[in-house]
Coordinates of C-alpha atoms and ligand atoms in Angstrom, one line a residue:
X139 CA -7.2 113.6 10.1
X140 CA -6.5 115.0 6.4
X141 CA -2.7 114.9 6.3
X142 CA -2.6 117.6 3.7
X143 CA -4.8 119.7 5.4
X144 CA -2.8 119.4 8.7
X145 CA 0.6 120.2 6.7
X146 CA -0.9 123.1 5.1
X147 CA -2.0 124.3 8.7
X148 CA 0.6 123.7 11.1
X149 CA 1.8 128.1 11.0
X150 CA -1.2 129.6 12.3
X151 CA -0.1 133.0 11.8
X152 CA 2.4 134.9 9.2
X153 CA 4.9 132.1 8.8
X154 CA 7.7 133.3 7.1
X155 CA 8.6 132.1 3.4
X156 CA 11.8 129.5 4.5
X157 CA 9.5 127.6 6.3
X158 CA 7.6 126.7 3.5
X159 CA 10.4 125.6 1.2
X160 CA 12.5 123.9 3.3
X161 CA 11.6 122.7 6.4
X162 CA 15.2 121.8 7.4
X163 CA 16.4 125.1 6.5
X164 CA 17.4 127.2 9.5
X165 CA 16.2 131.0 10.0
X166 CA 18.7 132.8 8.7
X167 CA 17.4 136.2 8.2
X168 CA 19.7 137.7 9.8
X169 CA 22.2 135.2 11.3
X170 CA 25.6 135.3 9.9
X171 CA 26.9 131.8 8.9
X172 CA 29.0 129.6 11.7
X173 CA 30.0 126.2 12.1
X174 CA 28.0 123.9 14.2
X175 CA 30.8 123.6 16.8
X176 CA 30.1 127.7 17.9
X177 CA 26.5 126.8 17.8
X178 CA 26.8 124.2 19.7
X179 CA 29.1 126.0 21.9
X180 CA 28.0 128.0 26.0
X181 CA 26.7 130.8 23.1
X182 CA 23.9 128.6 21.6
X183 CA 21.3 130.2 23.8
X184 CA 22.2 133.6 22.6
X185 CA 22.8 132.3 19.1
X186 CA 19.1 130.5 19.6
X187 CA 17.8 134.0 20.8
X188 CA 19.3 136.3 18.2
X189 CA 18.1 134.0 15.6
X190 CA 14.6 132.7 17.2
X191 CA 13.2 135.5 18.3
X192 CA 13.9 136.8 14.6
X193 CA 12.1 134.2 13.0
X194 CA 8.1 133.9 13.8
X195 CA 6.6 132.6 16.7
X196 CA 4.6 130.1 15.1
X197 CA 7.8 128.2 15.0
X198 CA 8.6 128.2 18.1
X199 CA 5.3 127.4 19.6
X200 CA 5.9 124.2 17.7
X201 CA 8.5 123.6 20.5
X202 CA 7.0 125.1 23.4
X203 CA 5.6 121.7 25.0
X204 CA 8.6 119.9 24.6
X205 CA 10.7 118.3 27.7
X206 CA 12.3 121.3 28.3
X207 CA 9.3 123.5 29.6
X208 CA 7.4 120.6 31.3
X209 CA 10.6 119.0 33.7
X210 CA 11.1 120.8 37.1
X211 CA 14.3 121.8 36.0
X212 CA 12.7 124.8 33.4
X213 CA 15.2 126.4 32.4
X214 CA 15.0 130.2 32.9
X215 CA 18.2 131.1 31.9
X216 CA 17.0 131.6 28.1
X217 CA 14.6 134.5 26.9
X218 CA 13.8 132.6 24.7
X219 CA 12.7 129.9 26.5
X220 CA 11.0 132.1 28.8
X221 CA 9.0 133.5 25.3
X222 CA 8.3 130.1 24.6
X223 CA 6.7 129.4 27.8
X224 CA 4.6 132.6 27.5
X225 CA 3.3 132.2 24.1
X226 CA 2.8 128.2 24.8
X227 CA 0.5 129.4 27.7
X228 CA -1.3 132.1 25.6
X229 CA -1.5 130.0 22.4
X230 CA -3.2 127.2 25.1
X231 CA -5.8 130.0 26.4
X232 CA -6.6 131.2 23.1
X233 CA -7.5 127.8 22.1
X234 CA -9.3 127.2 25.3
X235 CA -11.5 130.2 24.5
X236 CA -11.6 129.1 21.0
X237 CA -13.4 125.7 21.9
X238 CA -15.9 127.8 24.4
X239 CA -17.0 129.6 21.5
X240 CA -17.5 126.9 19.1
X241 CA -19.0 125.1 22.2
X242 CA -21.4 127.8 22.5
X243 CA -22.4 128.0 18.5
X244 CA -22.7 124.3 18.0
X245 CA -24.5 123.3 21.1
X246 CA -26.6 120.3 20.3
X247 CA -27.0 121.1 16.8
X248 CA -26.6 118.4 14.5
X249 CA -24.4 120.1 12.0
X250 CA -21.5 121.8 13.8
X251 CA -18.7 124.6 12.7
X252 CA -15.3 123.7 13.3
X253 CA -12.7 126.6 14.5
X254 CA -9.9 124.1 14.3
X255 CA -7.8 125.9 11.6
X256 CA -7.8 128.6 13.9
X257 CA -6.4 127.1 16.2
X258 CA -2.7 128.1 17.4
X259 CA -1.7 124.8 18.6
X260 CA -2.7 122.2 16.3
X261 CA -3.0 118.6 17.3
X262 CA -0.4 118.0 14.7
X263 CA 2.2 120.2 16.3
X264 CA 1.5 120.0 20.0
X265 CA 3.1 117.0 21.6
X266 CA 0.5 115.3 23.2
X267 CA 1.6 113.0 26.2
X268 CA 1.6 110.1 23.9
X269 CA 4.4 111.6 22.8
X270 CA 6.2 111.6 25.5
X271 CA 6.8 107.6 25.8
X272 CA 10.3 107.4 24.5
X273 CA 10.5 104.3 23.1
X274 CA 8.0 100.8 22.7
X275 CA 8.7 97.8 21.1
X276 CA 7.8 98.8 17.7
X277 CA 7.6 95.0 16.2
X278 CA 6.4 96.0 12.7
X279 CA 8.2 98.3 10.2
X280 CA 5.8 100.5 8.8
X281 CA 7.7 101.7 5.8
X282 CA 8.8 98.1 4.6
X283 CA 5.0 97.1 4.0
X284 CA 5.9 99.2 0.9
X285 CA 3.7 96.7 -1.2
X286 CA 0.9 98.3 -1.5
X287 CA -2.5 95.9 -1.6
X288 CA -3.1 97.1 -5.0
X289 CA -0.5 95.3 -6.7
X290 CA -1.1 91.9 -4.5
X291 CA 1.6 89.3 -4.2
X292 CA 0.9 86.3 -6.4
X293 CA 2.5 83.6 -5.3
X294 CA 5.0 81.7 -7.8
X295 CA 3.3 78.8 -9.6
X296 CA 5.0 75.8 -10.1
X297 CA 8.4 75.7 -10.6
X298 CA 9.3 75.8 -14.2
X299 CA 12.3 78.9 -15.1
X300 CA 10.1 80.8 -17.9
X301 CA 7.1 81.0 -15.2
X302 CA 9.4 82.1 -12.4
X303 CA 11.6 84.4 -14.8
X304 CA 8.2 85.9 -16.1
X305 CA 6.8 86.7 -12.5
X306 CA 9.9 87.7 -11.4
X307 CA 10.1 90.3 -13.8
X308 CA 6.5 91.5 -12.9
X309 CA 7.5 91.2 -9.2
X310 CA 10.7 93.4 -10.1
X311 CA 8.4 96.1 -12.5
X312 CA 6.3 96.5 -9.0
X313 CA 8.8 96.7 -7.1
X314 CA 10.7 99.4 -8.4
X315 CA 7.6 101.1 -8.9
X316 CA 7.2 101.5 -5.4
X317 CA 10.6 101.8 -4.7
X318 CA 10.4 105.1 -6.5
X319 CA 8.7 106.4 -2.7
X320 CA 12.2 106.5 -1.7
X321 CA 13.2 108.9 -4.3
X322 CA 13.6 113.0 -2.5
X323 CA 10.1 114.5 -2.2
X324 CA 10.2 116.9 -4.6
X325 CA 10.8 113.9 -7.4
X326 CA 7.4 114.1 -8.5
X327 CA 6.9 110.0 -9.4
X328 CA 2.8 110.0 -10.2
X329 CA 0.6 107.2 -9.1
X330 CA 2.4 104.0 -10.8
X331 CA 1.4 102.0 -8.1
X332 CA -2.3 102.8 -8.5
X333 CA -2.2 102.2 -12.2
X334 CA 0.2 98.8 -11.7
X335 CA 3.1 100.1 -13.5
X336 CA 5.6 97.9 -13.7
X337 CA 9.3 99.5 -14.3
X338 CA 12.2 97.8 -15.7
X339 CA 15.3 97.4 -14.1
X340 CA 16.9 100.0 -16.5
X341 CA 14.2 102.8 -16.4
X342 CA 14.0 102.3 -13.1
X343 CA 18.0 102.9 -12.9
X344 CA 17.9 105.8 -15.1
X345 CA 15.0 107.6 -13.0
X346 CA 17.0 107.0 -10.0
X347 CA 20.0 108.5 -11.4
X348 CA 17.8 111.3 -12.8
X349 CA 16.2 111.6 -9.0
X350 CA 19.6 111.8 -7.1
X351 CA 21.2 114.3 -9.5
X352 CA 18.2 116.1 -9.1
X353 CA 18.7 116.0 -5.2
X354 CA 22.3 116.8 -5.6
X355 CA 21.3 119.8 -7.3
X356 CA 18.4 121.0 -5.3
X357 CA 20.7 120.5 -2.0
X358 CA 23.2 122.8 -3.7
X359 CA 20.9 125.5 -4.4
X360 CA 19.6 125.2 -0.7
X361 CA 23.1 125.2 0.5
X362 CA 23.8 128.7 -1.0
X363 CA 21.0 129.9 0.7
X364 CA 21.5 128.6 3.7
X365 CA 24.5 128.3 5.8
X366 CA 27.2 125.2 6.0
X367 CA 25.7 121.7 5.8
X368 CA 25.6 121.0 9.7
X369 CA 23.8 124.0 10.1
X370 CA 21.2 123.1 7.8
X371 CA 20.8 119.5 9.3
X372 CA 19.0 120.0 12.3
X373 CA 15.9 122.5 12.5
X374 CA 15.5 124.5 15.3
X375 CA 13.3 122.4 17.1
X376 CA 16.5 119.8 16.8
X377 CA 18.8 122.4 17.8
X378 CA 17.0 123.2 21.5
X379 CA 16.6 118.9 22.1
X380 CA 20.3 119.1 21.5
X381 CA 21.1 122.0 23.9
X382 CA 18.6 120.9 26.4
X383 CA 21.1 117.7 26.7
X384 CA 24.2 120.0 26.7
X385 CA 22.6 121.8 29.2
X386 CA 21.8 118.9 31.6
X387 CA 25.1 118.4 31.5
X388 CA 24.5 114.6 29.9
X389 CA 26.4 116.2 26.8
X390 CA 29.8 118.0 27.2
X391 CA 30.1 119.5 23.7
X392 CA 28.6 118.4 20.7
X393 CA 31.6 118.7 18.3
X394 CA 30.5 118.6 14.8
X395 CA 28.8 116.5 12.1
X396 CA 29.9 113.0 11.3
X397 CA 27.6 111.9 8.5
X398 CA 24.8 113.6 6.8
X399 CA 22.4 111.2 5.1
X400 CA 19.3 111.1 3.9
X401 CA 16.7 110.4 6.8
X402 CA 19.3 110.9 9.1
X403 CA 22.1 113.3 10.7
X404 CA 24.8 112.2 13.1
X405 CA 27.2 114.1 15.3
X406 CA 30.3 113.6 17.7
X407 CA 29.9 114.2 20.7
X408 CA 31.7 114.1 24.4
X409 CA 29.4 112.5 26.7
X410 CA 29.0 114.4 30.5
X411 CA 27.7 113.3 33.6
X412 CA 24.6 111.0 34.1
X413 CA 21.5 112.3 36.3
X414 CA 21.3 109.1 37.3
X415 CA 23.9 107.3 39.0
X416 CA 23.6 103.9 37.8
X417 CA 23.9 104.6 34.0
X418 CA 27.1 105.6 32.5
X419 CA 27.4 108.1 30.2
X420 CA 30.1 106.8 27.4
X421 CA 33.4 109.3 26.4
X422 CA 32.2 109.9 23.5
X423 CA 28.8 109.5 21.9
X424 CA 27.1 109.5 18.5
X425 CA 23.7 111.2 17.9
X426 CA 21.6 110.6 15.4
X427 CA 19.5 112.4 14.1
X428 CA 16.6 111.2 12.9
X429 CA 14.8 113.8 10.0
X430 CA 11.5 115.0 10.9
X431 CA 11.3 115.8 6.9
X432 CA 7.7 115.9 6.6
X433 CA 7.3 115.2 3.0
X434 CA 8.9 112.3 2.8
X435 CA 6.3 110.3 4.9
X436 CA 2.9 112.1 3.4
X437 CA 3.9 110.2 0.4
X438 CA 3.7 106.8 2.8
X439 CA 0.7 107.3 4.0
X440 CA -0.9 105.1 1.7
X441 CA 0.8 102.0 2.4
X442 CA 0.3 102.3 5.8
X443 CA -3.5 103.1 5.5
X444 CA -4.0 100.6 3.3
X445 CA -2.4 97.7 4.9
X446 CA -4.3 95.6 7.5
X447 CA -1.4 95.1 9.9
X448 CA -1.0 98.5 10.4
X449 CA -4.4 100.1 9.9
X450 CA -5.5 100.4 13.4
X451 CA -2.0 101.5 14.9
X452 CA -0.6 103.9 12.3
X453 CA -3.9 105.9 11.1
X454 CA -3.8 107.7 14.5
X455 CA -0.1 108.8 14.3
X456 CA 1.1 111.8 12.7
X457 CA 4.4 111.9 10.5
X458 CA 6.0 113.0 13.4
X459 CA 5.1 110.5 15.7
X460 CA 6.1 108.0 12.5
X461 CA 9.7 109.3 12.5
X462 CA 10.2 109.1 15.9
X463 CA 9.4 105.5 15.5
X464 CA 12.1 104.8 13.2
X465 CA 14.2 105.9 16.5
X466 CA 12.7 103.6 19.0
X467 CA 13.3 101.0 16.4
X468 CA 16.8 101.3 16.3
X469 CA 17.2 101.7 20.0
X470 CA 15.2 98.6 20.2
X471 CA 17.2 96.7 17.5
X472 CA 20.5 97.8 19.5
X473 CA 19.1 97.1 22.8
X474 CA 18.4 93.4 21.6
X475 CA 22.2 93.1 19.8
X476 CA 23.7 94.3 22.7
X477 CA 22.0 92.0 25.0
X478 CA 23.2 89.5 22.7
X479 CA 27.0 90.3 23.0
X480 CA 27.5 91.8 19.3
X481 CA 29.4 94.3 19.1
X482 CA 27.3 97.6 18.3
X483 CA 26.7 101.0 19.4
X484 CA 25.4 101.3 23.3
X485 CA 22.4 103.4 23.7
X486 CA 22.5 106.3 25.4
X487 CA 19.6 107.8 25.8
X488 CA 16.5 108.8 23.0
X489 CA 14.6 111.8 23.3
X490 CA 12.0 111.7 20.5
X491 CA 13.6 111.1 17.2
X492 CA 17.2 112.1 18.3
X493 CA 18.8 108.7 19.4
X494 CA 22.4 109.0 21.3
X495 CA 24.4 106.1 21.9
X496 CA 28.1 104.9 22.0
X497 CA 30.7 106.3 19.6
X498 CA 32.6 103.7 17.3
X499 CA 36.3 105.2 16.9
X500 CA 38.0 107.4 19.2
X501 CA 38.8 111.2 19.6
X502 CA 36.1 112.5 17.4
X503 CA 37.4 109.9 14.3
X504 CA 34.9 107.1 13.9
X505 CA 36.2 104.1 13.2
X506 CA 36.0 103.6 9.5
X507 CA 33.3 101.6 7.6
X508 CA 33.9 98.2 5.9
X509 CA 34.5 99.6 2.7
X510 CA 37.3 102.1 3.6
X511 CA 39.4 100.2 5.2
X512 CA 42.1 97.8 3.8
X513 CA 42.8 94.9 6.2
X514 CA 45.2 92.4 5.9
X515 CA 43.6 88.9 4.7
X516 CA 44.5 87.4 7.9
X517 CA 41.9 90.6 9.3
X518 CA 39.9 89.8 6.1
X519 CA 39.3 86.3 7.0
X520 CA 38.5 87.3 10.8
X521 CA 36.2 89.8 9.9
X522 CA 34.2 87.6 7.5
X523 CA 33.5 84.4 10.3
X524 CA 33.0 87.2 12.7
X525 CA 29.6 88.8 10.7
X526 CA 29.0 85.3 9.9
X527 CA 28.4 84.7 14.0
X528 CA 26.3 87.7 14.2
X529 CA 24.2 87.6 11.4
X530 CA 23.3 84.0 12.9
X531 CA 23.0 85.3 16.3
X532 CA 21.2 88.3 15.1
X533 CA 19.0 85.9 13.1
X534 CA 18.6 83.6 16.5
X535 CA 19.1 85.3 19.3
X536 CA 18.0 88.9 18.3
X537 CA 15.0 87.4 16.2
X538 CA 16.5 90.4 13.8
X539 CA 17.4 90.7 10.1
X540 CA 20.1 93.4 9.6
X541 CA 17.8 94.6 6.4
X542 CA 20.6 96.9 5.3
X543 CA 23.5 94.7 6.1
X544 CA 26.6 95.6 3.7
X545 CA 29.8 97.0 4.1
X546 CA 28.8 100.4 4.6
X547 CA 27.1 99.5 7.6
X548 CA 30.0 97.7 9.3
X549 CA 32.8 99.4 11.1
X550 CA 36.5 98.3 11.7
X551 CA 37.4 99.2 15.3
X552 CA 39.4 97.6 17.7
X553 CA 40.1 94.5 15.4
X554 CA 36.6 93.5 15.0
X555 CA 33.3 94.5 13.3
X556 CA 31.0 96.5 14.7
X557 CA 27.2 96.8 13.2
X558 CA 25.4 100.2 12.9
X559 CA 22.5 101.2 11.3
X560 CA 19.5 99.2 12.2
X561 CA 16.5 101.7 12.2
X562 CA 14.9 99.4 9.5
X563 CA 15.7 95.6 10.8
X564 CA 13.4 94.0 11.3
X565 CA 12.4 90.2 12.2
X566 CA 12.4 87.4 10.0
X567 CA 8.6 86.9 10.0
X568 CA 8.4 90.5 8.1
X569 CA 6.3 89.9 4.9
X570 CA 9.8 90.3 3.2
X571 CA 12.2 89.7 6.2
X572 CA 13.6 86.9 4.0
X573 CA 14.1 89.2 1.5
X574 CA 15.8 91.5 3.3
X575 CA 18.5 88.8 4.8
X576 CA 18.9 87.3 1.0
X577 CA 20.0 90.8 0.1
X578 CA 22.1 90.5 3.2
X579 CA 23.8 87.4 2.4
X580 CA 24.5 88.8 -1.3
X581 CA 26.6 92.2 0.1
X582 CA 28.1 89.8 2.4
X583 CA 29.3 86.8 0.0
X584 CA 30.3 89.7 -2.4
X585 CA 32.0 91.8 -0.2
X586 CA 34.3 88.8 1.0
X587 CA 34.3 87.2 -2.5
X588 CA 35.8 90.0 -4.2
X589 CA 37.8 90.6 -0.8
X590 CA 39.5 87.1 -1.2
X591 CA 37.9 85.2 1.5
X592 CA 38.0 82.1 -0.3
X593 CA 36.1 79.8 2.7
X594 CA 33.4 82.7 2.1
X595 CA 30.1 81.2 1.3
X596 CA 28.1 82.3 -1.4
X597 CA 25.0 84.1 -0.9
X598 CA 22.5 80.8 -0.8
X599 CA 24.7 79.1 1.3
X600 CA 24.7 82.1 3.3
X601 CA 21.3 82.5 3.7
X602 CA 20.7 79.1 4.7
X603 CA 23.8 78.9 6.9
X604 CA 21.7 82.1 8.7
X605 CA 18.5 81.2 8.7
X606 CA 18.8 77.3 9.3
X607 CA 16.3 76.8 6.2
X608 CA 17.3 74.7 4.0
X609 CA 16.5 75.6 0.7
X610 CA 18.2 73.7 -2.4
X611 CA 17.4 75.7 -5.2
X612 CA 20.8 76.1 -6.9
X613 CA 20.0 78.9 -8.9
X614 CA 19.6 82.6 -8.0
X615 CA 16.0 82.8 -9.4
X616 CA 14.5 79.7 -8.1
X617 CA 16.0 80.5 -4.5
X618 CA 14.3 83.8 -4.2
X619 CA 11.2 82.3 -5.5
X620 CA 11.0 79.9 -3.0
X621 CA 12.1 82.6 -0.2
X622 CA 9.0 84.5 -1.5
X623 CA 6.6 81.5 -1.3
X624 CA 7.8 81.3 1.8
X625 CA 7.4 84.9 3.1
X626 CA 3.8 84.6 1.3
X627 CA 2.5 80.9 2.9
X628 CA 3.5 82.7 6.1
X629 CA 1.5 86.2 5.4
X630 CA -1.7 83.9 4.3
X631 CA -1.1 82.5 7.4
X632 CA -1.2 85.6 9.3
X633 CA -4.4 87.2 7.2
X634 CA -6.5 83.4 7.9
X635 CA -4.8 83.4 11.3
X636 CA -3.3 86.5 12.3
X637 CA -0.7 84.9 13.8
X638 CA 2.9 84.4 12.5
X639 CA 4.0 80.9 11.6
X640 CA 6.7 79.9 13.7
X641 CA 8.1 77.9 10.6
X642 CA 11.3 79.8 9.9
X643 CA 12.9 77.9 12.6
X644 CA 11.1 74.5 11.9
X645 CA 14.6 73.4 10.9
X646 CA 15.9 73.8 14.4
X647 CA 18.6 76.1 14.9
X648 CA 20.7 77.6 12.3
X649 CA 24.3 76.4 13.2
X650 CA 26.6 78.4 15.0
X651 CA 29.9 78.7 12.4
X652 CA 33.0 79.1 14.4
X653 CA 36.3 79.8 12.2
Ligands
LIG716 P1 22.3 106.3 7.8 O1 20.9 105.8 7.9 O2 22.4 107.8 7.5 O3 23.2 105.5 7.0 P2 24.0 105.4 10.0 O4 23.5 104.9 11.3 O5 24.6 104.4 9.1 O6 22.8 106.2 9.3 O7 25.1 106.5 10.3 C1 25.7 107.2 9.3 C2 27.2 107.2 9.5 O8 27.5 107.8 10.7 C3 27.8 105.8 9.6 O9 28.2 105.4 8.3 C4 29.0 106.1 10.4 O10 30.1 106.5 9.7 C5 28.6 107.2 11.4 N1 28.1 106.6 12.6 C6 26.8 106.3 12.9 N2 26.7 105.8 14.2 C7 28.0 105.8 14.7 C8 28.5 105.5 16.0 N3 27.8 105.0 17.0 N4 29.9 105.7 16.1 C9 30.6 106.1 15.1 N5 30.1 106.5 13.9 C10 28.8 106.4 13.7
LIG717 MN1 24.2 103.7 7.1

């Protein structure tokens, strides 16, 4: 399917003008501005109305084949959901009479007309019943293929410092290059990666800078126009998966906003009563939100396409679908660390790419990240041997590298550390999962180092301490050169083989550090 013709199409209809510029923003034609606790509140359904029914129906057909309508428990209570339901059932006849008559034109002619931009559900707004599996073992992480097969991986030759500085500086150009995806949307960053740019560290630094002040200044101009930040987080669609789980009664009250980042939104909430009886429903709970910005992944596309891992699984999913795997991932990452005994968010429940789980801290306050709390060096010293445990048991018994792993991940509560953050782990066998845990290691040596943990390891002896490799290199450079060579021997395996070598753990087990 032609992604930008399916992003151009999805308002069949007059769609009004927010839409189109920001597809967080809520309606707010005529909505006055109020904090997400009173939207939140037993008045969302008449906020929902008053708002809805004043913003086109295209948007709201978007919705109409979501949990809600489909359960036996529809929910009648809501004239708005009762409009949904009506215009999901005409929007589904119309299209039914629509493929009759291009049925009817085409017949067996070879060369056919399609009506499908007239459709009013299209294929990438409806949610098809694939859609409706909440979660599967989503193994490979789509976005961290961000090499793109233009710019292939040459392995290191020989061992010699200029030849290793030299490709590592080429490695670095490339990477930051592609690394420029990340940037917001709207930061227009051309094709580098088709023409092989190669950025420097500084350019690279500055256009970042440039890219985020940028952002800053675009979300500032949004956030006249629309009303407070929480507000602006979720989109409607958001808003009714929210209520629905209010409504159920799995949800007390969803109290406010706890973080607002860039691919994701989290609230407080008080958990309510389970439907079922043999699942617990924690006090409180943390949802996050997982942004459905489309933009973001249209630029992705690419990669994904274009890799052989992922060609045959990813080219039939849409960005949505995409987004809500980044959910499933981290409900599968915590799943696995919970099984494993470390200390991490429980999950509650995931309804498409809104994930609830556990709340870290206590009456509404969540307990405070790594780098905002002060902790005595005796706490200090604790902490440090206890991420040490669980980056090796994440590493052996998770088969999981944190990927993001640094003291803004890591929260203080109840005398120990607790991980969060895990959409984009990932196992060690991940074309850069070593990578990812030597950048890992690196926040983690530094953090301590500078924290005065003097029995902190550095971040080789970390890594290897982790991973149970053994690798000697004593210097920076030459490490992650042989960490690449070995993240590349093991994707040539997989392209001659497609298997994964089993090699990482050819040392035996990495050994368990007790203080
Ligand atoms: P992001 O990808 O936006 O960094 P995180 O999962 O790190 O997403 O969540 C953002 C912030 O929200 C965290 O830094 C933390 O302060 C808070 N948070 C996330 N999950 C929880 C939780 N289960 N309990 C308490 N606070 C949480
Ligand atoms: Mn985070």
């Amino acid at each position: 399917m032609d992604p930008v013709g399916v992003a151009a199409a999805p308002d069949a209809g007059p769609g009004p003008a927010w839409r189109s510029k920001c597809p967080w923003g809520a309606p707010n034609t005529t909505s006055i501005s109020c904090s997400l606790a009173d939207v939140m509140s037993e008045q969302l359904a008449k906020e929902l109305q008053l708002e809805e029914e004043n913003a086109a129906f295209p948007e709201v057909v978007a919705v109409a084949e979501g949990p809600f309508i489909t359960g036996e428990n529809i929910d009648t209570s809501s004239d708005l959901m009762l409009a949904q339901m009506l215009q999901m059932e005409f929007d589904r006849e119309y299209d039914a009479q629509l493929r009759r008559e291009e049925k009817k034109i085409n017949g067996d002619s070879k060369v056919s007309i399609s009506f499908e931009n007239y459709r009013k559900v299209h294929p990438y707004d409806s949610d098809s019943s694939e859609d409706e599996v909440d979660w599967q073992d989503t193994r490979h992480d789509p976005y961290r293929a961000d090499k793109p097969t233009t710019t292939p991986r040459r392995g290191f030759i020989g061992k010699g410092k200029d030849i290793t500085t030299k490709h590592d500086e080429v490695v670095c150009g490339r990477k930051n290059t592609a690394r420029m995806e990340n940037f917001a949307p709207e930061f227009q960053v051309g094709d580098g990666i088709g023409m092989d740019l190669k950025l420097s560290n500084q350019v690279f630094n500055a256009l970042k800078q440039h890219a985020y002040s940028e952002e800053r200044r675009s979300a500032r101009l949004h956030e006249k126009k629309e009303h407070s930040t929480a507000e602006k987080a979720v989109d409607p669609k958001t808003r009714l998966l929210l209520y629905k789980m209010v409504n159920a009664g799995m949800l007390e009250t969803i109290t406010g906003c706890i973080s607002t980042g860039k691919e994701s939104v989290v609230f407080h909430a008080y958990g309510g009563k389970s439907a079922t009886e043999d699942k617990v429903i924690p006090p409180e709970c943390a949802i996050k939100v997982f942004k459905t910005t489309l933009n973001e992944f249209k630029n992705r596309d690419k990669y994904i396409k274009d890799d052989y891992r992922f060609k045959d699984r990813f080219s039939k999913l849409n960005p949505r679908k995409i987004i809500r795997m980044w959910a499933e991932k981290e409900m599968h990452n915590l799943t696995r660390m919970q099984n494993a005994g470390i200390p991490c968010p429980q999950v509650v429940i995931l309804k498409k790419h809104v994930l609830v789980m556990s709340f870290i801290g206590q009456d509404q306050v969540p307990a405070p990240k790594l780098k905002d709390v002060t902790l005595s060096s005796e706490d200090m010293k604790k902490a440090y041997y206890q991420i040490l445990n669980m980056m090796q048991q994440l590493y052996k018994e998770c088969n999981l590298v944190h990927a993001d792993l640094s003291e803004y991940n890591m929260l203080w509560h109840d005398g120990k550390v607790w991980l969060i953050d895990v959409s984009q782990s990932v196992e060690p066998t991940h074309p850069h999962g070593l990578e990812f845990l030597f950048r890992d290691c690196r926040n983690v040596s530094q953090f301590f180092q500078k924290g005065g943990v003097a029995e902190a390891l550095n971040e080789r002896e970390l890594f290897n301490a982790v991973s149970g490799l053994n690798i000697t290199a004593d210097n920076v450079v030459d490490f992650q050169a042989e960490i690449e060579a070995l993240e590349k021997m093991n994707e040539d395996h997989v392209q001659n083989h497609g298997k994964k070598l089993s090699m990482f753990s050819s040392n035996g087990d990495p050994p368990i550090y007790d203080e």
